């Protein structure tokens, strides 16, 4: 299908290692979002992209987290020096535009486990 | 502080029963959405409500937005096993960003055959 895809679906890493999570949005969607879903928690907003720029990075938990988007399409979320508390499902979503009535379509997520 | 409180957190019922889940806040929302999420998948949008007092129906699901736009409810009639999943409410706070969704923690519904 032509939905949002994320890779890898699962990632197990050791504490202190860096990880990269990838999101392929729906073609033509200019807005892209990253969320984190921890056990027993709702979705926590991390960052929002409009095109290649990130006007809102307010949700990134620490400077170990960064994200980029290239070509107005694929986005990568990087977590450096992973900690056990980073273990969660990382969800990506995209929408046609950023207005309030634009539906966000979610990918299946990447389940990150930090040992 | 959780801006959107959902209750109950867990709900296990038998097929054919009715149920209501709630989403409450002290903040006013310009719009509120309900999502269903199944294991290993991302949330899928069920409905968006934007007007205080609005009621929307989607087959056996009825969604209501509170008059003051601070709360919402989801009622399911004659629940079926296929309704099993995590139900999330999410909204855009008045005066906040038009792209930022605030999510509740969800209600995990299990419908037993």
GROMACS .gro file of C-alpha atoms in nm:
model
  228
    1UNK     CA    1   0.000   0.000   0.000
    2UNK     CA    2   0.092   0.368  -0.003
    3UNK     CA    3   0.082   0.428   0.371
    4UNK     CA    4   0.351   0.552   0.606
    5UNK     CA    5   0.630   0.300   0.648
    6UNK     CA    6   0.891   0.278   0.921
    7UNK     CA    7   1.207   0.077   0.960
    8UNK     CA    8   1.323  -0.121   1.136
    9UNK     CA    9   1.007  -0.259   1.294
   10UNK     CA   10   1.208  -0.372   1.595
   11UNK     CA   11   1.546  -0.262   1.723
   12UNK     CA   12   1.735  -0.402   2.019
   13UNK     CA   13   2.047  -0.217   2.119
   14UNK     CA   14   2.287  -0.189   2.407
   15UNK     CA   15   2.298   0.107   2.637
   16UNK     CA   16   2.532   0.372   2.503
   17UNK     CA   17   2.495   0.283   2.135
   18UNK     CA   18   2.348   0.515   1.871
   19UNK     CA   19   2.036   0.419   1.675
   20UNK     CA   20   1.870   0.554   1.362
   21UNK     CA   21   1.500   0.515   1.295
   22UNK     CA   22   1.359   0.578   0.949
   23UNK     CA   23   1.021   0.705   0.833
   24UNK     CA   24   0.887   0.709   0.477
   25UNK     CA   25   0.578   0.932   0.468
   26UNK     CA   26   0.291   0.916   0.224
   27UNK     CA   27   0.399   1.065  -0.107
   28UNK     CA   28   0.301   1.431  -0.135
   29UNK     CA   29   0.254   1.483   0.239
   30UNK     CA   30   0.440   1.796   0.341
   31UNK     CA   31   0.400   1.760   0.718
   32UNK     CA   32   0.574   1.488   0.917
   33UNK     CA   33   0.563   1.415   1.289
   34UNK     CA   34   0.750   1.191   1.532
   35UNK     CA   35   0.589   1.062   1.850
   36UNK     CA   36   0.704   0.833   2.129
   37UNK     CA   37   0.471   0.584   2.296
   38UNK     CA   38   0.595   0.437   2.621
   39UNK     CA   39   0.428   0.155   2.812
   40UNK     CA   40   0.116   0.287   2.980
   41UNK     CA   41   0.162   0.632   2.831
   42UNK     CA   42  -0.012   0.812   2.554
   43UNK     CA   43   0.166   0.937   2.248
   44UNK     CA   44   0.425   1.202   2.331
   45UNK     CA   45   0.498   1.459   2.060
   46UNK     CA   46   0.866   1.479   1.969
   47UNK     CA   47   0.912   1.692   1.656
   48UNK     CA   48   0.724   1.834   1.358
   49UNK     CA   49   0.857   1.893   1.006
   50UNK     CA   50   0.703   2.116   0.741
   51UNK     CA   51   0.893   2.026   0.428
   52UNK     CA   52   1.256   1.988   0.530
   53UNK     CA   53   1.246   2.235   0.815
   54UNK     CA   54   1.158   2.159   1.175
   55UNK     CA   55   0.977   2.460   1.321
   56UNK     CA   56   0.896   2.271   1.639
   57UNK     CA   57   1.152   2.052   1.814
   58UNK     CA   58   1.007   2.123   2.155
   59UNK     CA   59   0.922   1.762   2.232
   60UNK     CA   60   1.270   1.618   2.192
   61UNK     CA   61   1.355   1.486   2.542
   62UNK     CA   62   1.726   1.572   2.538
   63UNK     CA   63   2.010   1.676   2.311
   64UNK     CA   64   2.077   1.306   2.248
   65UNK     CA   65   1.774   1.312   2.019
   66UNK     CA   66   1.788   1.467   1.674
   67UNK     CA   67   1.593   1.434   1.352
   68UNK     CA   68   1.626   1.540   0.994
   69UNK     CA   69   1.419   1.526   0.682
   70UNK     CA   70   1.560   1.534   0.333
   71UNK     CA   71   1.396   1.603  -0.003
   72UNK     CA   72   1.071   1.678   0.173
   73UNK     CA   73   1.025   1.305   0.214
   74UNK     CA   74   1.219   1.055   0.424
   75UNK     CA   75   1.294   1.141   0.785
   76UNK     CA   76   1.547   0.992   1.024
   77UNK     CA   77   1.526   1.011   1.403
   78UNK     CA   78   1.864   0.957   1.568
   79UNK     CA   79   1.917   0.875   1.932
   80UNK     CA   80   2.276   0.898   2.051
   81UNK     CA   81   2.416   0.717   2.354
   82UNK     CA   82   2.090   0.535   2.414
   83UNK     CA   83   1.962   0.489   2.769
   84UNK     CA   84   1.720   0.231   2.906
   85UNK     CA   85   1.452   0.498   2.947
   86UNK     CA   86   1.461   0.549   2.569
   87UNK     CA   87   1.290   0.210   2.529
   88UNK     CA   88   0.954   0.278   2.364
   89UNK     CA   89   0.766   0.259   2.037
   90UNK     CA   90   0.858   0.546   1.808
   91UNK     CA   91   0.575   0.641   1.573
   92UNK     CA   92   0.592   0.856   1.265
   93UNK     CA   93   0.293   1.026   1.105
   94UNK     CA   94   0.242   1.240   0.798
   95UNK     CA   95  -0.031   1.471   0.677
   96UNK     CA   96  -0.106   1.653   0.354
   97UNK     CA   97  -0.053   1.985   0.530
   98UNK     CA   98  -0.026   2.105   0.885
   99UNK     CA   99  -0.369   2.260   0.937
  100UNK     CA  100  -0.595   2.134   1.211
  101UNK     CA  101  -0.831   1.950   0.978
  102UNK     CA  102  -0.553   1.758   0.805
  103UNK     CA  103  -0.561   1.396   0.914
  104UNK     CA  104  -0.237   1.250   1.044
  105UNK     CA  105  -0.166   0.903   0.907
  106UNK     CA  106   0.052   0.690   1.131
  107UNK     CA  107   0.309   0.429   1.047
  108UNK     CA  108   0.334   0.098   1.237
  109UNK     CA  109   0.616   0.225   1.457
  110UNK     CA  110   0.963   0.108   1.554
  111UNK     CA  111   0.985  -0.077   1.885
  112UNK     CA  112   1.315   0.020   2.045
  113UNK     CA  113   1.454  -0.184   2.332
  114UNK     CA  114   1.767  -0.063   2.509
  115UNK     CA  115   1.934  -0.332   2.718
  116UNK     CA  116   0.020   1.661   3.453
  117UNK     CA  117  -0.179   1.474   3.190
  118UNK     CA  118  -0.378   1.725   2.985
  119UNK     CA  119  -0.623   1.464   2.862
  120UNK     CA  120  -0.745   1.208   3.116
  121UNK     CA  121  -0.904   0.894   2.978
  122UNK     CA  122  -1.116   0.654   3.177
  123UNK     CA  123  -1.134   0.373   3.234
  124UNK     CA  124  -0.776   0.272   3.163
  125UNK     CA  125  -0.877  -0.092   3.107
  126UNK     CA  126  -1.213  -0.241   3.011
  127UNK     CA  127  -1.296  -0.607   2.957
  128UNK     CA  128  -1.651  -0.692   2.849
  129UNK     CA  129  -1.852  -0.965   2.681
  130UNK     CA  130  -1.966  -0.952   2.322
  131UNK     CA  131  -2.299  -0.773   2.291
  132UNK     CA  132  -2.250  -0.537   2.586
  133UNK     CA  133  -2.252  -0.159   2.561
  134UNK     CA  134  -1.972   0.060   2.690
  135UNK     CA  135  -1.867   0.420   2.723
  136UNK     CA  136  -1.517   0.560   2.754
  137UNK     CA  137  -1.440   0.913   2.858
  138UNK     CA  138  -1.184   1.178   2.778
  139UNK     CA  139  -1.165   1.478   3.011
  140UNK     CA  140  -0.957   1.792   3.044
  141UNK     CA  141  -0.949   2.128   3.215
  142UNK     CA  142  -0.832   2.279   2.885
  143UNK     CA  143  -1.051   2.384   2.595
  144UNK     CA  144  -0.990   2.212   2.262
  145UNK     CA  145  -1.055   2.348   1.914
  146UNK     CA  146  -1.097   1.993   1.791
  147UNK     CA  147  -1.085   1.648   1.938
  148UNK     CA  148  -1.017   1.316   1.772
  149UNK     CA  149  -1.060   0.951   1.860
  150UNK     CA  150  -0.821   0.686   1.735
  151UNK     CA  151  -0.808   0.307   1.760
  152UNK     CA  152  -0.474   0.132   1.777
  153UNK     CA  153  -0.419  -0.240   1.736
  154UNK     CA  154  -0.104  -0.426   1.850
  155UNK     CA  155   0.195  -0.362   1.624
  156UNK     CA  156   0.020  -0.087   1.432
  157UNK     CA  157  -0.013   0.288   1.447
  158UNK     CA  158  -0.331   0.464   1.559
  159UNK     CA  159  -0.606   0.497   1.300
  160UNK     CA  160  -0.836   0.797   1.305
  161UNK     CA  161  -1.202   0.719   1.379
  162UNK     CA  162  -1.356   1.065   1.402
  163UNK     CA  163  -1.290   1.436   1.448
  164UNK     CA  164  -1.532   1.660   1.639
  165UNK     CA  165  -1.500   2.036   1.630
  166UNK     CA  166  -1.824   2.190   1.762
  167UNK     CA  167  -1.930   2.192   2.128
  168UNK     CA  168  -2.219   1.951   2.177
  169UNK     CA  169  -2.150   1.776   1.848
  170UNK     CA  170  -2.252   1.412   1.815
  171UNK     CA  171  -2.117   1.187   1.541
  172UNK     CA  172  -2.206   0.828   1.468
  173UNK     CA  173  -1.994   0.569   1.296
  174UNK     CA  174  -2.197   0.248   1.272
  175UNK     CA  175  -2.216   0.122   1.635
  176UNK     CA  176  -1.986   0.397   1.766
  177UNK     CA  177  -2.123   0.729   1.893
  178UNK     CA  178  -1.889   1.017   1.969
  179UNK     CA  179  -1.985   1.327   2.163
  180UNK     CA  180  -1.795   1.651   2.219
  181UNK     CA  181  -1.882   1.835   2.539
  182UNK     CA  182  -2.061   2.169   2.521
  183UNK     CA  183  -1.758   2.346   2.666
  184UNK     CA  184  -1.520   2.152   2.438
  185UNK     CA  185  -1.328   2.018   2.738
  186UNK     CA  186  -1.444   1.659   2.726
  187UNK     CA  187  -1.561   1.385   2.495
  188UNK     CA  188  -1.709   1.040   2.513
  189UNK     CA  189  -1.713   0.733   2.293
  190UNK     CA  190  -2.006   0.493   2.325
  191UNK     CA  191  -2.004   0.151   2.162
  192UNK     CA  192  -2.330  -0.039   2.124
  193UNK     CA  193  -2.333  -0.418   2.111
  194UNK     CA  194  -1.957  -0.453   2.122
  195UNK     CA  195  -1.792  -0.716   1.905
  196UNK     CA  196  -1.452  -0.888   1.937
  197UNK     CA  197  -1.334  -0.683   1.640
  198UNK     CA  198  -1.374  -0.370   1.853
  199UNK     CA  199  -1.085  -0.486   2.073
  200UNK     CA  200  -0.800  -0.236   2.078
  201UNK     CA  201  -0.653   0.073   2.240
  202UNK     CA  202  -0.878   0.377   2.207
  203UNK     CA  203  -0.699   0.709   2.221
  204UNK     CA  204  -0.841   1.057   2.236
  205UNK     CA  205  -0.632   1.348   2.111
  206UNK     CA  206  -0.697   1.715   2.070
  207UNK     CA  207  -0.565   2.052   1.968
  208UNK     CA  208  -0.568   2.303   2.254
  209UNK     CA  209  -0.722   2.643   2.186
  210UNK     CA  210  -0.438   2.890   2.146
  211UNK     CA  211  -0.189   2.614   2.078
  212UNK     CA  212  -0.029   2.503   1.755
  213UNK     CA  213  -0.265   2.390   1.482
  214UNK     CA  214  -0.048   2.085   1.413
  215UNK     CA  215   0.026   1.962   1.765
  216UNK     CA  216  -0.196   1.685   1.897
  217UNK     CA  217  -0.215   1.617   2.271
  218UNK     CA  218  -0.297   1.253   2.342
  219UNK     CA  219  -0.456   1.080   2.638
  220UNK     CA  220  -0.306   0.756   2.771
  221UNK     CA  221  -0.579   0.547   2.616
  222UNK     CA  222  -0.842   0.293   2.713
  223UNK     CA  223  -0.751  -0.068   2.642
  224UNK     CA  224  -1.073  -0.246   2.544
  225UNK     CA  225  -1.106  -0.624   2.529
  226UNK     CA  226  -1.428  -0.771   2.395
  227UNK     CA  227  -1.457  -1.140   2.476
  228UNK     CA  228  -1.658  -1.371   2.247
   0.00000   0.00000   0.00000
